[in-house]
Amino acid sequence: MASIKDVAAEAGVSVATVSRVLNDHPSVSEDARTRVLTAVEALGYRPNAVARSLRTDQTHTLGLVISDVMNPYFTELARSVEEEARALGYSVIIGNADERPDLQDHHVRTLLDRRIDGLLVSPTDGGSPLMLGTARGGTPMVFVDRWIPGVDVPVVRADGRAAVRDLVAHLHGLGHRRLAIIAGPAATTTGSERIEAFREAMAEYGLPLPDAYIGQGDFQAESGRRVTEGFLDLPEPPEAVFATDNLMALGALDAIRARGLRVPDDIALAAFDDIRWFVHTDPPITAIAQPTGELGRAAVRALVDRIEGRTSRSVTLPARLVVRRSCGEAASSPKDLRSTT
Amino acid sequence: MASIKDVAAEAGVSVATVSRVLNDHPSVSEDARTRVLTAVEALGYRPNAVARSLRTDQTHTLGLVISDVMNPYFTELARSVEEEARALGYSVIIGNADERPDLQDHHVRTLLDRRIDGLLVSPTDGGSPLMLGTARGGTPMVFVDRWIPGVDVPVVRADGRAAVRDLVAHLHGLGHRRLAIIAGPAATTTGSERIEAFREAMAEYGLPLPDAYIGQGDFQAESGRRVTEGFLDLPEPPEAVFATDNLMALGALDAIRARGLRVPDDIALAAFDDIRWFVHTDPPITAIAQPTGELGRAAVRALVDRIEGRTSRSVTLPARLVVRRSCGEAASSPKDLRSTT
DNA sequence: GATCGGCATGGAATCGATTACATCCACGCG
DNA sequence: CGCGTGGATGTAATCGATTCCATGCCGATC
């Protein structure tokens, strides 16, 4: 592979001049510029990003550590992050933590070893020493979706509180009184926030929320199935189940099907995170939709602001309830049959 | 951030000795080793991967250029690639081409600029000059899922030919005679292979395949919708539609729903690529399943073999038909209600 | 006691870029 | 005509590692 030295030799100038042309420094003669560009073309020269990074201490790369790539919500997030980053001249390296703190640490470490310019994290847990150290240690960082309390890092997320209240209102309006929830890990902010919002909304409607109706999941499908089976085994099973993420909703659906029960006739189901497949499930699933793409883009903008020395602030966007048929009584208009992209 | 020089100073040895300890070179005294390790610990030193890469000309990084991350099939592929790579000591940088040749080229170029050790590609098209040049230029490379004919690069893929024949047999057995196909781009090998296999199978069963029943899609949901609308507008619409990827199947489902038609009563539907959501759609969709995880792992092994100087060969694994209810007449056993992971 | 082999270690070159500093030259002005 | 100014260019230091080569020392061998 041709190096800058080869280009310099070919063009009959020094490497400094080549470098100046490449970084369009003002003081280069027109003659030198064309000679260099011709040589670049002739040799098919491409600057070595590794060498450049070593010298400039910038990699133009962002790290994205995500809780679970197989979760369509995070896939979409990752996609929008990459798009916005590309638009701003950055590449993205994605690390999939698979909801495992050890894997999360592994990815943070290798990303730091690679000297990424900034880190976007959706933390799986309350914060390992490594994560906390990184946040304090000056690496530009932004939390997206989930965050770690007590750490001075901007957070870009959706607030589902109002939407959860709308959901409870919706269920209440349909006559459901015994509502159960499949919660996410308490160590995650989204996990605790969603159940808290649910609790408050239940209280608001004067509905009891017995412990038996609070199932502990881990944001993976299998836990949704397990918890739902527990609900169905109760002497008095709930009339509605609210899964706090889409994968657990999928697991819940599995469990309900396995018993030969029907949604929503036998039991209602709703989910946090709206994904396009929910339109096509049997029945279409009522869900709380986050502005996923906007979240990803805002997170990148906040991070790049930080990297490039500007200040950046936290961003909170609203989530909204999308009513479909899984809680009973179809919505009046047929609009919900459309995909929600 | 502490550098090797700081460690050397702290330990009272030269940088050479520090480097030897870190790369556990045999000839280092026990004394020096412990002094260095203590210093490393004390300073929280981590080697700078950028500098190391510049010197050794190895990044321990693989590039993965994928046609479309939002496609669950590729998401799963990416996940298994990352897992196997991690097990072998490599990181992965994913580039999402979004089925766009220009984006694909963009990612190949930036990956090469970063001097990745090897490239895994699922090409969107027949091969840009850049892609062909890279393949010829000695960068270790492996094609996965799709490939470019006439290029000397190992291919890791699934062979769907037998499964497509099984599908046609299945449809024929259910009494369907007018079968239509939503094909992928002819420029992709999977696109052309699938339609060819379908054609052969149709011939085998003595079924005609008029041009009107061959729709041209692009592996994205929207094209599946458009093509299916065309089918439904025909004076004699098909009795069954075979979408050659999961997103186009989703689009087809949209189109069918929009007309108020029902699957499989009014029209049968089958898809290439089995994804876990197909179990939960209304109705569950009959699909051809690829051994996705195994493909990803095999591809990484082949690539790493190449990188590390061993020889590597192409791998072809079989795909298989998973019968559900979308083509009519439920399968006899209820086994298909399980998730296929 | 001189020579030799081998181990531990340090000095310095190197990878491919960027960039501070020095140099040179042309031009304009007093 | 001499000097200052500024633009174009080259030399060399630098980033943080790895690694070749030279050196010094120790014990073994003759």
Tab-separated table of N, CA and C (backbone and C1' of nucleotides) in Angstrom, chain B residues 3-4 19 23 45 47-48 52 55, chain D residues 14-22:
chain	number	residue	atom	x	y	z
B	3	SER	N	1.293	6.573	28.989
B	3	SER	CA	1.865	5.856	27.851
B	3	SER	C	2.927	4.882	28.356
B	4	ILE	N	3.461	4.150	27.433
B	4	ILE	CA	4.464	3.146	27.803
B	4	ILE	C	5.691	3.808	28.441
B	19	SER	N	7.623	-3.173	26.993
B	19	SER	CA	6.996	-3.807	25.848
B	19	SER	C	7.174	-5.322	25.903
B	23	ASN	N	4.152	-8.112	26.052
B	23	ASN	CA	3.945	-9.103	24.997
B	23	ASN	C	4.520	-10.442	25.389
B	45	TYR	N	-2.430	1.805	33.304
B	45	TYR	CA	-1.989	1.871	31.905
B	45	TYR	C	-2.703	0.869	31.016
B	47	PRO	N	-2.368	-0.246	26.838
B	47	PRO	CA	-1.629	0.014	25.600
B	47	PRO	C	-2.516	0.725	24.580
B	48	ASN	N	-1.938	1.616	23.842
B	48	ASN	CA	-2.649	2.343	22.804
B	48	ASN	C	-2.716	1.480	21.548
B	52	ARG	N	0.025	0.647	18.442
B	52	ARG	CA	0.410	-0.742	18.230
B	52	ARG	C	0.103	-1.179	16.790
B	55	ARG	N	2.553	0.168	14.226
B	55	ARG	CA	3.824	-0.532	14.202
B	55	ARG	C	3.703	-1.955	13.650
D	14	DT	P	10.833	16.012	19.988
D	14	DT	O5'	9.393	15.389	19.699
D	14	DT	C5'	8.302	16.254	19.346
D	14	DT	C4'	7.138	15.410	18.904
D	14	DT	C3'	6.958	14.113	19.703
D	14	DT	O3'	5.805	14.239	20.508
D	14	DT	C1'	6.615	13.805	17.360
D	15	DC	P	5.667	13.284	21.818
D	15	DC	O5'	4.388	12.424	21.432
D	15	DC	C5'	3.197	13.046	20.944
D	15	DC	C4'	2.369	12.012	20.236
D	15	DC	C3'	2.474	10.627	20.887
D	15	DC	O3'	1.368	10.438	21.753
D	15	DC	C1'	2.645	10.524	18.477
D	16	DG	P	1.662	9.772	23.220
D	16	DG	O5'	1.837	8.231	22.882
D	16	DG	C5'	0.702	7.495	22.452
D	16	DG	C4'	1.143	6.099	22.086
D	16	DG	C3'	1.886	5.353	23.209
D	16	DG	O3'	1.350	4.050	23.278
D	16	DG	C1'	3.148	5.304	21.235
D	17	DA	P	1.619	3.099	24.498
D	17	DA	O5'	2.776	2.137	23.937
D	17	DA	C5'	2.496	0.823	23.601
D	17	DA	C4'	2.783	0.556	22.115
D	17	DA	C3'	3.791	-0.536	21.852
D	17	DA	O3'	3.091	-1.761	21.740
D	17	DA	C1'	4.141	1.368	20.434
D	18	DT	P	3.861	-3.105	22.006
D	18	DT	O5'	4.821	-3.229	20.732
D	18	DT	C5'	4.254	-3.495	19.469
D	18	DT	C4'	5.358	-3.691	18.453
D	18	DT	C3'	6.265	-4.898	18.727
D	18	DT	O3'	6.530	-5.479	17.453
D	18	DT	C1'	7.573	-2.942	18.584
D	19	DT	P	7.111	-6.950	17.315
D	19	DT	O5'	8.650	-6.701	17.014
D	19	DT	C5'	9.002	-5.888	15.908
D	19	DT	C4'	10.501	-5.632	15.922
D	19	DT	C3'	11.333	-6.811	16.440
D	19	DT	O3'	12.512	-6.867	15.647
D	19	DT	C1'	11.889	-4.890	17.612
D	20	DC	P	13.163	-8.283	15.291
D	20	DC	O5'	14.504	-7.825	14.567
D	20	DC	C5'	14.468	-6.709	13.654
D	20	DC	C4'	15.726	-5.853	13.818
D	20	DC	C3'	17.007	-6.664	14.015
D	20	DC	O3'	18.043	-6.087	13.227
D	20	DC	C1'	16.724	-5.158	15.817
D	21	DC	P	19.432	-6.919	13.034
D	21	DC	O5'	20.416	-6.164	14.018
D	21	DC	C5'	20.449	-4.731	14.009
D	21	DC	C4'	21.221	-4.240	15.207
D	21	DC	C3'	22.452	-5.086	15.562
D	21	DC	O3'	23.581	-4.242	15.622
D	21	DC	C1'	21.131	-4.680	17.490
D	22	DA	P	25.036	-4.860	15.879
D	22	DA	O5'	25.384	-4.152	17.262
D	22	DA	C5'	25.041	-2.781	17.448
D	22	DA	C4'	25.265	-2.411	18.910
D	22	DA	C3'	26.553	-2.978	19.517
D	22	DA	O3'	27.140	-2.003	20.345
D	22	DA	C1'	24.684	-3.738	20.756
